[in-house]
Short mmCIF file of N, CA and C in Angstrom, two decimals:
data_model
loop_
_atom_site.label_atom_id
_atom_site.label_comp_id
_atom_site.label_asym_id
_atom_site.label_seq_id
_atom_site.Cartn_x
_atom_site.Cartn_y
_atom_site.Cartn_z
N UNK X 20 42.89 15.66 37.80
CA UNK X 20 42.78 16.60 36.70
C UNK X 20 41.35 16.54 36.15
N UNK X 21 40.72 17.66 35.99
CA UNK X 21 39.37 17.75 35.44
C UNK X 21 39.46 17.68 33.93
N UNK X 22 38.65 16.84 33.31
CA UNK X 22 38.70 16.72 31.86
C UNK X 22 37.42 17.28 31.25
N UNK X 23 37.57 17.86 30.10
CA UNK X 23 36.44 18.40 29.35
C UNK X 23 36.64 18.07 27.88
N UNK X 24 35.54 17.98 27.17
CA UNK X 24 35.65 17.77 25.74
C UNK X 24 36.09 19.07 25.08
N UNK X 25 37.15 18.98 24.30
CA UNK X 25 37.70 20.16 23.64
C UNK X 25 37.16 20.24 22.22
N UNK X 26 36.44 21.31 21.91
CA UNK X 26 35.87 21.43 20.57
C UNK X 26 34.91 20.29 20.32
N UNK X 27 35.15 19.55 19.26
CA UNK X 27 34.30 18.41 18.92
C UNK X 27 34.99 17.08 19.20
N UNK X 28 35.90 17.07 20.15
CA UNK X 28 36.64 15.85 20.45
C UNK X 28 36.56 15.52 21.93
N UNK X 29 36.50 14.24 22.23
CA UNK X 29 36.55 13.77 23.61
C UNK X 29 38.02 13.59 23.98
N UNK X 30 38.27 13.05 25.15
CA UNK X 30 39.62 12.80 25.65
C UNK X 30 39.92 11.31 25.50
N UNK X 31 41.14 10.99 25.09
CA UNK X 31 41.56 9.61 24.87
C UNK X 31 42.37 9.11 26.06
N UNK X 32 42.21 7.83 26.38
CA UNK X 32 43.03 7.19 27.42
C UNK X 32 43.86 6.09 26.75
N UNK X 33 45.16 6.11 27.02
CA UNK X 33 46.10 5.19 26.40
C UNK X 33 47.03 4.67 27.49
N UNK X 34 47.44 3.40 27.39
CA UNK X 34 48.41 2.90 28.37
C UNK X 34 49.81 3.36 27.98
N UNK X 35 50.74 3.25 28.90
CA UNK X 35 52.10 3.73 28.66
C UNK X 35 52.84 2.96 27.56
N UNK X 36 52.24 1.83 27.11
CA UNK X 36 52.83 1.08 26.01
C UNK X 36 52.11 1.30 24.68
N UNK X 37 51.11 2.20 24.67
CA UNK X 37 50.46 2.58 23.43
C UNK X 37 49.17 1.87 23.09
N UNK X 38 48.62 1.07 24.00
CA UNK X 38 47.33 0.43 23.74
C UNK X 38 46.21 1.41 24.07
N UNK X 39 45.32 1.62 23.12
CA UNK X 39 44.20 2.54 23.36
C UNK X 39 43.19 1.86 24.29
N UNK X 40 42.85 2.55 25.38
CA UNK X 40 41.85 2.06 26.30
C UNK X 40 40.48 2.55 25.85
N UNK X 41 40.34 3.85 25.65
CA UNK X 41 39.11 4.45 25.13
C UNK X 41 39.42 5.80 24.50
N UNK X 42 38.64 6.15 23.52
CA UNK X 42 38.73 7.47 22.92
C UNK X 42 37.65 8.39 23.44
N UNK X 43 36.84 7.88 24.38
CA UNK X 43 35.67 8.62 24.88
C UNK X 43 35.65 8.67 26.40
N UNK X 44 36.64 9.28 27.01
CA UNK X 44 36.71 9.33 28.48
C UNK X 44 35.53 10.05 29.12
N UNK X 45 35.05 11.09 28.47
CA UNK X 45 33.95 11.86 29.06
C UNK X 45 32.59 11.32 28.66
N UNK X 46 32.44 10.95 27.40
CA UNK X 46 31.16 10.45 26.90
C UNK X 46 30.85 9.06 27.46
N UNK X 47 31.88 8.25 27.66
CA UNK X 47 31.71 6.88 28.16
C UNK X 47 32.71 6.62 29.30
N UNK X 48 32.54 7.29 30.45
CA UNK X 48 33.53 7.16 31.53
C UNK X 48 33.66 5.74 32.07
N UNK X 49 32.66 4.91 31.86
CA UNK X 49 32.73 3.53 32.33
C UNK X 49 33.79 2.73 31.59
N UNK X 50 34.26 3.22 30.45
CA UNK X 50 35.30 2.53 29.68
C UNK X 50 36.71 2.81 30.20
N UNK X 51 36.86 3.81 31.06
CA UNK X 51 38.19 4.16 31.57
C UNK X 51 38.71 3.06 32.50
N UNK X 52 40.01 2.85 32.46
CA UNK X 52 40.68 1.84 33.30
C UNK X 52 41.96 2.43 33.87
N UNK X 53 42.33 2.00 35.07
CA UNK X 53 43.59 2.46 35.67
C UNK X 53 44.78 1.79 35.01
N UNK X 54 44.58 0.53 34.60
CA UNK X 54 45.66 -0.25 34.01
C UNK X 54 45.18 -0.93 32.73
N UNK X 55 46.10 -1.19 31.84
CA UNK X 55 45.81 -1.80 30.55
C UNK X 55 45.50 -3.29 30.70
N UNK X 56 44.44 -3.75 30.05
CA UNK X 56 44.08 -5.17 30.09
C UNK X 56 45.03 -6.02 29.24
N UNK X 57 45.75 -5.40 28.30
CA UNK X 57 46.64 -6.14 27.43
C UNK X 57 48.04 -6.34 28.01
N UNK X 58 48.54 -5.32 28.74
CA UNK X 58 49.92 -5.41 29.22
C UNK X 58 50.10 -5.04 30.69
N UNK X 59 49.04 -4.53 31.33
CA UNK X 59 49.13 -4.18 32.75
C UNK X 59 49.75 -2.83 33.05
N UNK X 60 50.12 -2.08 32.02
CA UNK X 60 50.76 -0.77 32.24
C UNK X 60 49.74 0.26 32.72
N UNK X 61 50.20 1.26 33.48
CA UNK X 61 49.31 2.36 33.88
C UNK X 61 48.82 3.12 32.65
N UNK X 62 47.69 3.79 32.80
CA UNK X 62 47.11 4.55 31.69
C UNK X 62 47.21 6.04 31.94
N UNK X 63 47.16 6.81 30.84
CA UNK X 63 47.20 8.27 30.94
C UNK X 63 46.13 8.87 30.02
N UNK X 64 45.71 10.09 30.34
CA UNK X 64 44.77 10.83 29.49
C UNK X 64 45.36 12.17 29.06
N UNK X 65 46.57 12.46 29.52
CA UNK X 65 47.21 13.74 29.19
C UNK X 65 48.71 13.53 29.02
N UNK X 66 49.33 14.44 28.32
CA UNK X 66 50.78 14.41 28.09
C UNK X 66 51.50 14.55 29.43
N UNK X 67 52.41 13.64 29.75
CA UNK X 67 53.16 13.75 31.00
C UNK X 67 54.08 14.98 31.04
N UNK X 68 54.46 15.49 29.87
CA UNK X 68 55.37 16.64 29.83
C UNK X 68 54.67 17.97 30.05
N UNK X 69 53.50 18.16 29.43
CA UNK X 69 52.85 19.48 29.50
C UNK X 69 51.44 19.46 30.07
N UNK X 70 50.85 18.28 30.23
CA UNK X 70 49.51 18.19 30.80
C UNK X 70 48.37 18.31 29.81
N UNK X 71 48.65 18.52 28.52
CA UNK X 71 47.58 18.64 27.51
C UNK X 71 46.89 17.29 27.36
N UNK X 72 45.55 17.32 27.40
CA UNK X 72 44.79 16.10 27.23
C UNK X 72 45.02 15.50 25.84
N UNK X 73 45.00 14.18 25.77
CA UNK X 73 45.20 13.48 24.51
C UNK X 73 43.88 13.52 23.74
N UNK X 74 43.93 14.05 22.52
CA UNK X 74 42.70 14.17 21.73
C UNK X 74 42.11 12.80 21.45
N UNK X 75 40.82 12.68 21.73
CA UNK X 75 40.13 11.41 21.56
C UNK X 75 39.23 11.39 20.35
N UNK X 76 38.17 10.62 20.48
CA UNK X 76 37.21 10.41 19.41
C UNK X 76 36.47 11.70 19.06
N UNK X 77 36.23 11.88 17.78
CA UNK X 77 35.44 13.02 17.33
C UNK X 77 34.00 12.79 17.79
N UNK X 78 33.38 13.85 18.32
CA UNK X 78 32.02 13.76 18.84
C UNK X 78 31.06 14.42 17.85
N UNK X 79 29.97 13.73 17.60
CA UNK X 79 28.93 14.27 16.73
C UNK X 79 27.67 14.50 17.55
N UNK X 80 26.91 15.51 17.17
CA UNK X 80 25.64 15.79 17.83
C UNK X 80 24.53 15.39 16.87
N UNK X 81 23.74 14.40 17.29
CA UNK X 81 22.60 13.97 16.48
C UNK X 81 21.37 14.73 16.95
N UNK X 82 20.71 15.38 16.03
CA UNK X 82 19.49 16.11 16.36
C UNK X 82 18.37 15.10 16.59
N UNK X 83 17.62 15.29 17.66
CA UNK X 83 16.55 14.35 17.98
C UNK X 83 15.25 14.66 17.24
N UNK X 84 15.14 15.86 16.71
CA UNK X 84 13.94 16.21 15.93
C UNK X 84 14.29 17.33 14.97
N UNK X 85 13.44 17.57 14.00
CA UNK X 85 13.69 18.66 13.06
C UNK X 85 13.62 20.01 13.75
N UNK X 86 12.88 20.11 14.85
CA UNK X 86 12.80 21.36 15.62
C UNK X 86 14.16 21.65 16.25
N UNK X 87 14.78 20.61 16.84
CA UNK X 87 16.12 20.78 17.42
C UNK X 87 17.10 21.26 16.36
N UNK X 88 17.02 20.65 15.19
CA UNK X 88 17.95 21.00 14.11
C UNK X 88 17.77 22.46 13.69
N UNK X 89 16.53 22.92 13.58
CA UNK X 89 16.27 24.30 13.16
C UNK X 89 16.70 25.30 14.22
N UNK X 90 16.56 24.92 15.49
CA UNK X 90 16.88 25.84 16.57
C UNK X 90 18.33 25.74 17.02
N UNK X 91 19.04 24.78 16.47
CA UNK X 91 20.46 24.63 16.82
C UNK X 91 20.67 24.13 18.23
N UNK X 92 19.71 23.52 18.81
CA UNK X 92 19.85 23.03 20.18
C UNK X 92 19.49 21.57 20.29
N UNK X 93 19.45 21.10 21.51
CA UNK X 93 19.08 19.72 21.75
C UNK X 93 20.06 18.77 21.11
N UNK X 94 19.59 17.61 20.84
CA UNK X 94 20.44 16.62 20.20
C UNK X 94 21.21 15.78 21.19
N UNK X 95 21.66 14.66 20.71
CA UNK X 95 22.38 13.71 21.54
C UNK X 95 23.83 13.63 21.07
N UNK X 96 24.76 13.69 22.01
CA UNK X 96 26.18 13.58 21.65
C UNK X 96 26.54 12.10 21.54
N UNK X 97 27.14 11.74 20.40
CA UNK X 97 27.53 10.35 20.16
C UNK X 97 28.95 10.33 19.59
N UNK X 98 29.67 9.22 19.83
CA UNK X 98 31.02 9.11 19.26
C UNK X 98 30.94 9.06 17.74
N UNK X 99 31.88 9.72 17.11
CA UNK X 99 31.98 9.70 15.66
C UNK X 99 33.21 8.95 15.23
N UNK X 100 34.04 9.59 14.42
CA UNK X 100 35.26 8.97 13.91
C UNK X 100 36.20 8.60 15.05
N UNK X 101 36.62 7.34 15.13
CA UNK X 101 37.52 6.93 16.21
C UNK X 101 38.87 7.65 16.13
N UNK X 102 39.49 7.81 17.27
CA UNK X 102 40.80 8.48 17.35
C UNK X 102 41.93 7.49 17.14
N UNK X 103 42.98 7.94 16.47
CA UNK X 103 44.22 7.18 16.38
C UNK X 103 45.05 7.52 17.61
N UNK X 104 45.89 6.60 18.03
CA UNK X 104 46.80 6.88 19.13
C UNK X 104 47.95 7.71 18.57
N UNK X 105 48.13 8.94 19.06
CA UNK X 105 49.20 9.80 18.52
C UNK X 105 50.57 9.39 19.05
N UNK X 106 51.60 9.76 18.33
CA UNK X 106 52.97 9.47 18.76
C UNK X 106 53.58 10.62 19.55
N UNK X 107 53.19 11.84 19.20
CA UNK X 107 53.77 13.04 19.82
C UNK X 107 52.66 13.96 20.30
N UNK X 108 52.94 14.72 21.35
CA UNK X 108 51.98 15.68 21.89
C UNK X 108 51.84 16.85 20.92
N UNK X 109 50.60 17.24 20.65
CA UNK X 109 50.37 18.35 19.72
C UNK X 109 50.65 19.71 20.36
N UNK X 110 50.79 19.78 21.68
CA UNK X 110 51.11 21.05 22.32
C UNK X 110 52.61 21.25 22.49
N UNK X 111 53.30 20.28 23.11
CA UNK X 111 54.72 20.47 23.41
C UNK X 111 55.66 19.75 22.45
N UNK X 112 55.12 18.83 21.63
CA UNK X 112 55.94 18.13 20.65
C UNK X 112 56.77 16.98 21.19
N UNK X 113 56.66 16.70 22.47
CA UNK X 113 57.44 15.62 23.07
C UNK X 113 56.79 14.27 22.73
N UNK X 114 57.60 13.21 22.64
CA UNK X 114 57.01 11.90 22.38
C UNK X 114 56.22 11.42 23.59
N UNK X 115 55.12 10.75 23.33
CA UNK X 115 54.37 10.11 24.41
C UNK X 115 55.19 8.93 24.92
N UNK X 116 54.90 8.42 26.11
CA UNK X 116 55.69 7.31 26.67
C UNK X 116 55.80 6.10 25.74
N UNK X 117 54.72 5.76 25.03
CA UNK X 117 54.75 4.59 24.15
C UNK X 117 55.69 4.80 22.98
N UNK X 118 55.78 6.01 22.49
CA UNK X 118 56.70 6.30 21.39
C UNK X 118 58.14 6.17 21.88
N UNK X 119 58.41 6.79 23.01
CA UNK X 119 59.76 6.72 23.58
C UNK X 119 60.13 5.27 23.92
N UNK X 120 59.17 4.49 24.45
CA UNK X 120 59.43 3.08 24.78
C UNK X 120 59.81 2.28 23.54
N UNK X 121 59.10 2.50 22.42
CA UNK X 121 59.42 1.78 21.18
C UNK X 121 60.80 2.15 20.65
N UNK X 122 61.12 3.43 20.72
CA UNK X 122 62.43 3.89 20.25
C UNK X 122 63.54 3.28 21.10
N UNK X 123 63.37 3.32 22.42
CA UNK X 123 64.40 2.78 23.31
C UNK X 123 64.54 1.27 23.14
N UNK X 124 63.42 0.56 22.93
CA UNK X 124 63.49 -0.88 22.71
C UNK X 124 64.25 -1.19 21.42
N UNK X 125 64.02 -0.40 20.38
CA UNK X 125 64.73 -0.61 19.12
C UNK X 125 66.23 -0.37 19.29
N UNK X 126 66.57 0.68 20.03
CA UNK X 126 67.99 0.97 20.29
C UNK X 126 68.63 -0.18 21.05
N UNK X 127 67.90 -0.74 22.02
CA UNK X 127 68.43 -1.88 22.79
C UNK X 127 68.63 -3.10 21.90
N UNK X 128 67.69 -3.34 20.97
CA UNK X 128 67.84 -4.47 20.05
C UNK X 128 69.09 -4.29 19.20
N UNK X 129 69.29 -3.09 18.67
CA UNK X 129 70.49 -2.83 17.87
C UNK X 129 71.76 -3.06 18.69
N UNK X 130 71.75 -2.61 19.93
CA UNK X 130 72.92 -2.80 20.81
C UNK X 130 73.18 -4.29 21.03
N UNK X 131 72.11 -5.06 21.25
CA UNK X 131 72.25 -6.51 21.47
C UNK X 131 72.76 -7.22 20.22
N UNK X 132 72.35 -6.73 19.06
CA UNK X 132 72.77 -7.37 17.81
C UNK X 132 74.18 -6.98 17.40
N UNK X 133 74.75 -5.98 18.07
CA UNK X 133 76.15 -5.66 17.85
C UNK X 133 76.43 -4.57 16.85
N UNK X 134 75.93 -3.37 17.08
CA UNK X 134 76.31 -2.25 16.22
C UNK X 134 77.70 -1.77 16.62
N UNK X 135 78.41 -1.17 15.67
CA UNK X 135 79.77 -0.71 15.99
C UNK X 135 79.74 0.66 16.68
N UNK X 136 80.89 1.12 17.12
CA UNK X 136 81.01 2.35 17.91
C UNK X 136 80.50 3.58 17.16
N UNK X 137 80.82 3.69 15.87
CA UNK X 137 80.35 4.84 15.08
C UNK X 137 78.83 4.86 14.99
N UNK X 138 78.23 3.69 14.81
CA UNK X 138 76.77 3.60 14.72
C UNK X 138 76.11 3.93 16.06
N UNK X 139 76.76 3.54 17.14
CA UNK X 139 76.24 3.85 18.48
C UNK X 139 76.10 5.35 18.70
N UNK X 140 77.03 6.11 18.12
CA UNK X 140 77.00 7.57 18.29
C UNK X 140 75.78 8.22 17.65
N UNK X 141 75.27 7.64 16.56
CA UNK X 141 74.16 8.28 15.84
C UNK X 141 72.82 7.57 16.00
N UNK X 142 72.81 6.36 16.53
CA UNK X 142 71.59 5.55 16.54
C UNK X 142 70.43 6.22 17.29
N UNK X 143 70.70 6.88 18.41
CA UNK X 143 69.63 7.51 19.20
C UNK X 143 68.92 8.59 18.38
N UNK X 144 69.71 9.51 17.80
CA UNK X 144 69.12 10.57 16.97
C UNK X 144 68.42 9.99 15.74
N UNK X 145 69.06 9.00 15.11
CA UNK X 145 68.47 8.41 13.91
C UNK X 145 67.13 7.75 14.22
N UNK X 146 67.03 7.03 15.32
CA UNK X 146 65.78 6.36 15.67
C UNK X 146 64.68 7.38 15.98
N UNK X 147 65.02 8.45 16.69
CA UNK X 147 64.04 9.50 16.96
C UNK X 147 63.59 10.18 15.65
N UNK X 148 64.54 10.38 14.73
CA UNK X 148 64.21 11.03 13.46
C UNK X 148 63.26 10.20 12.60
N UNK X 149 63.50 8.87 12.53
CA UNK X 149 62.64 8.07 11.65
C UNK X 149 61.25 7.85 12.24
N UNK X 150 61.08 8.13 13.51
CA UNK X 150 59.74 8.03 14.11
C UNK X 150 58.90 9.26 13.80
N UNK X 151 59.54 10.29 13.25
CA UNK X 151 58.83 11.54 12.91
C UNK X 151 58.91 11.78 11.41
N UNK X 152 58.03 12.56 10.91
CA UNK X 152 58.06 12.90 9.48
C UNK X 152 58.73 14.26 9.33
N UNK X 153 60.06 14.26 9.37
CA UNK X 153 60.86 15.49 9.30
C UNK X 153 61.94 15.30 8.23
N UNK X 154 62.53 16.39 7.72
CA UNK X 154 63.56 16.26 6.68
C UNK X 154 64.75 15.38 7.09
N UNK X 155 65.16 15.43 8.36
CA UNK X 155 66.30 14.63 8.81
C UNK X 155 66.00 13.13 8.82
N UNK X 156 64.72 12.76 8.67
CA UNK X 156 64.35 11.34 8.70
C UNK X 156 64.95 10.57 7.52
N UNK X 157 65.06 11.21 6.37
CA UNK X 157 65.56 10.49 5.19
C UNK X 157 67.01 10.06 5.34
N UNK X 158 67.95 10.98 5.70
CA UNK X 158 69.32 10.50 5.89
C UNK X 158 69.43 9.51 7.05
N UNK X 159 68.61 9.71 8.08
CA UNK X 159 68.62 8.76 9.20
C UNK X 159 68.15 7.39 8.74
N UNK X 160 67.11 7.35 7.90
CA UNK X 160 66.60 6.08 7.39
C UNK X 160 67.64 5.36 6.55
N UNK X 161 68.41 6.11 5.78
CA UNK X 161 69.46 5.50 4.97
C UNK X 161 70.53 4.88 5.87
N UNK X 162 70.92 5.59 6.94
CA UNK X 162 71.91 5.03 7.88
C UNK X 162 71.35 3.79 8.58
N UNK X 163 70.08 3.86 9.01
CA UNK X 163 69.46 2.72 9.68
C UNK X 163 69.32 1.54 8.72
N UNK X 164 68.99 1.82 7.47
CA UNK X 164 68.87 0.75 6.48
C UNK X 164 70.20 0.02 6.33
N UNK X 165 71.29 0.77 6.29
CA UNK X 165 72.62 0.17 6.18
C UNK X 165 72.89 -0.76 7.37
N UNK X 166 72.50 -0.31 8.56
CA UNK X 166 72.68 -1.13 9.77
C UNK X 166 71.81 -2.38 9.68
N UNK X 167 70.55 -2.22 9.24
CA UNK X 167 69.63 -3.35 9.12
C UNK X 167 70.14 -4.39 8.14
N UNK X 168 70.72 -3.94 7.03
CA UNK X 168 71.27 -4.87 6.04
C UNK X 168 72.38 -5.71 6.66
N UNK X 169 73.14 -5.09 7.54
CA UNK X 169 74.24 -5.78 8.19
C UNK X 169 73.73 -6.73 9.29
N UNK X 170 72.71 -6.30 10.04
CA UNK X 170 72.25 -7.07 11.20
C UNK X 170 71.13 -8.06 10.90
N UNK X 171 70.42 -7.87 9.79
CA UNK X 171 69.41 -8.85 9.39
C UNK X 171 67.97 -8.44 9.66
N UNK X 172 67.05 -9.40 9.40
CA UNK X 172 65.62 -9.11 9.43
C UNK X 172 65.06 -8.70 10.80
N UNK X 173 65.62 -9.19 11.88
CA UNK X 173 65.11 -8.80 13.20
C UNK X 173 65.24 -7.29 13.40
N UNK X 174 66.39 -6.75 13.08
CA UNK X 174 66.60 -5.30 13.21
C UNK X 174 65.63 -4.54 12.32
N UNK X 175 65.46 -5.01 11.10
CA UNK X 175 64.53 -4.37 10.15
C UNK X 175 63.10 -4.37 10.70
N UNK X 176 62.63 -5.50 11.21
CA UNK X 176 61.26 -5.60 11.74
C UNK X 176 61.04 -4.69 12.93
N UNK X 177 62.02 -4.55 13.79
CA UNK X 177 61.90 -3.67 14.95
C UNK X 177 61.74 -2.23 14.50
N UNK X 178 62.52 -1.81 13.54
CA UNK X 178 62.46 -0.43 13.05
C UNK X 178 61.14 -0.16 12.34
N UNK X 179 60.66 -1.10 11.56
CA UNK X 179 59.43 -0.90 10.79
C UNK X 179 58.21 -0.71 11.68
N UNK X 180 58.27 -1.13 12.93
CA UNK X 180 57.14 -0.98 13.84
C UNK X 180 56.76 0.47 14.07
N UNK X 181 57.70 1.38 13.98
CA UNK X 181 57.37 2.77 14.29
C UNK X 181 57.85 3.78 13.25
N UNK X 182 58.40 3.30 12.15
CA UNK X 182 58.85 4.23 11.11
C UNK X 182 57.64 4.91 10.48
N UNK X 183 57.79 6.17 10.12
CA UNK X 183 56.71 6.86 9.41
C UNK X 183 56.61 6.28 8.01
N UNK X 184 55.53 6.58 7.30
CA UNK X 184 55.34 6.06 5.94
C UNK X 184 56.49 6.47 5.03
N UNK X 185 56.94 7.70 5.17
CA UNK X 185 58.03 8.21 4.33
C UNK X 185 59.30 7.40 4.54
N UNK X 186 59.71 7.22 5.79
CA UNK X 186 60.95 6.49 6.05
C UNK X 186 60.76 5.00 5.83
N UNK X 187 59.56 4.48 6.00
CA UNK X 187 59.31 3.06 5.75
C UNK X 187 59.57 2.73 4.28
N UNK X 188 59.21 3.64 3.38
CA UNK X 188 59.45 3.41 1.96
C UNK X 188 60.95 3.33 1.67
N UNK X 189 61.74 4.17 2.32
CA UNK X 189 63.20 4.13 2.14
C UNK X 189 63.75 2.81 2.68
N UNK X 190 63.26 2.40 3.85
CA UNK X 190 63.74 1.18 4.48
C UNK X 190 63.33 -0.07 3.70
N UNK X 191 62.20 -0.04 3.02
CA UNK X 191 61.69 -1.22 2.31
C UNK X 191 62.55 -1.62 1.12
N UNK X 192 63.21 -0.69 0.49
CA UNK X 192 64.00 -0.99 -0.69
C UNK X 192 64.96 -2.14 -0.46
N UNK X 193 64.71 -3.29 -1.09
CA UNK X 193 65.57 -4.49 -1.03
C UNK X 193 65.68 -5.10 0.37
N UNK X 194 64.81 -4.74 1.31
CA UNK X 194 64.93 -5.29 2.66
C UNK X 194 63.83 -6.30 2.98
N UNK X 195 62.65 -6.14 2.40
CA UNK X 195 61.53 -7.00 2.79
C UNK X 195 61.53 -8.32 2.07
#
């Protein structure tokens, strides 16, 4: 896949477990890696679902002289504000592999800790909801909080790893 800087942003490379490899694939191609140095997982630069490149570091153009600045040309491209690792694709809305991996790991922890049959029916949707900042996240967070109170701090800590700020506030009440 050919990569190009989109607008004022470079392309980001992230491993399938969510470790950022580089936010500057084009500006600093020597930083790209096939596998993650932290966990050994393969890396990606685009959404596996739709192929949209992952937005990387904001790029700034530094003018090398006042003449360049007046003429709107020249200048050196340098990395600016670092990129955060996103949870969801901005084009198709699907979770990136690292987001899905965290959600599935949390569901597995709940299953191992012994959730009941009724909770099993809703846990998948609830976990996906609390990872996003959507209206359904609040009732999902309340249900998850109830489960965490029953199962203890391990369940709570697993959920807090990927809860949005909004749902984290709901979960924090009397749990931390």
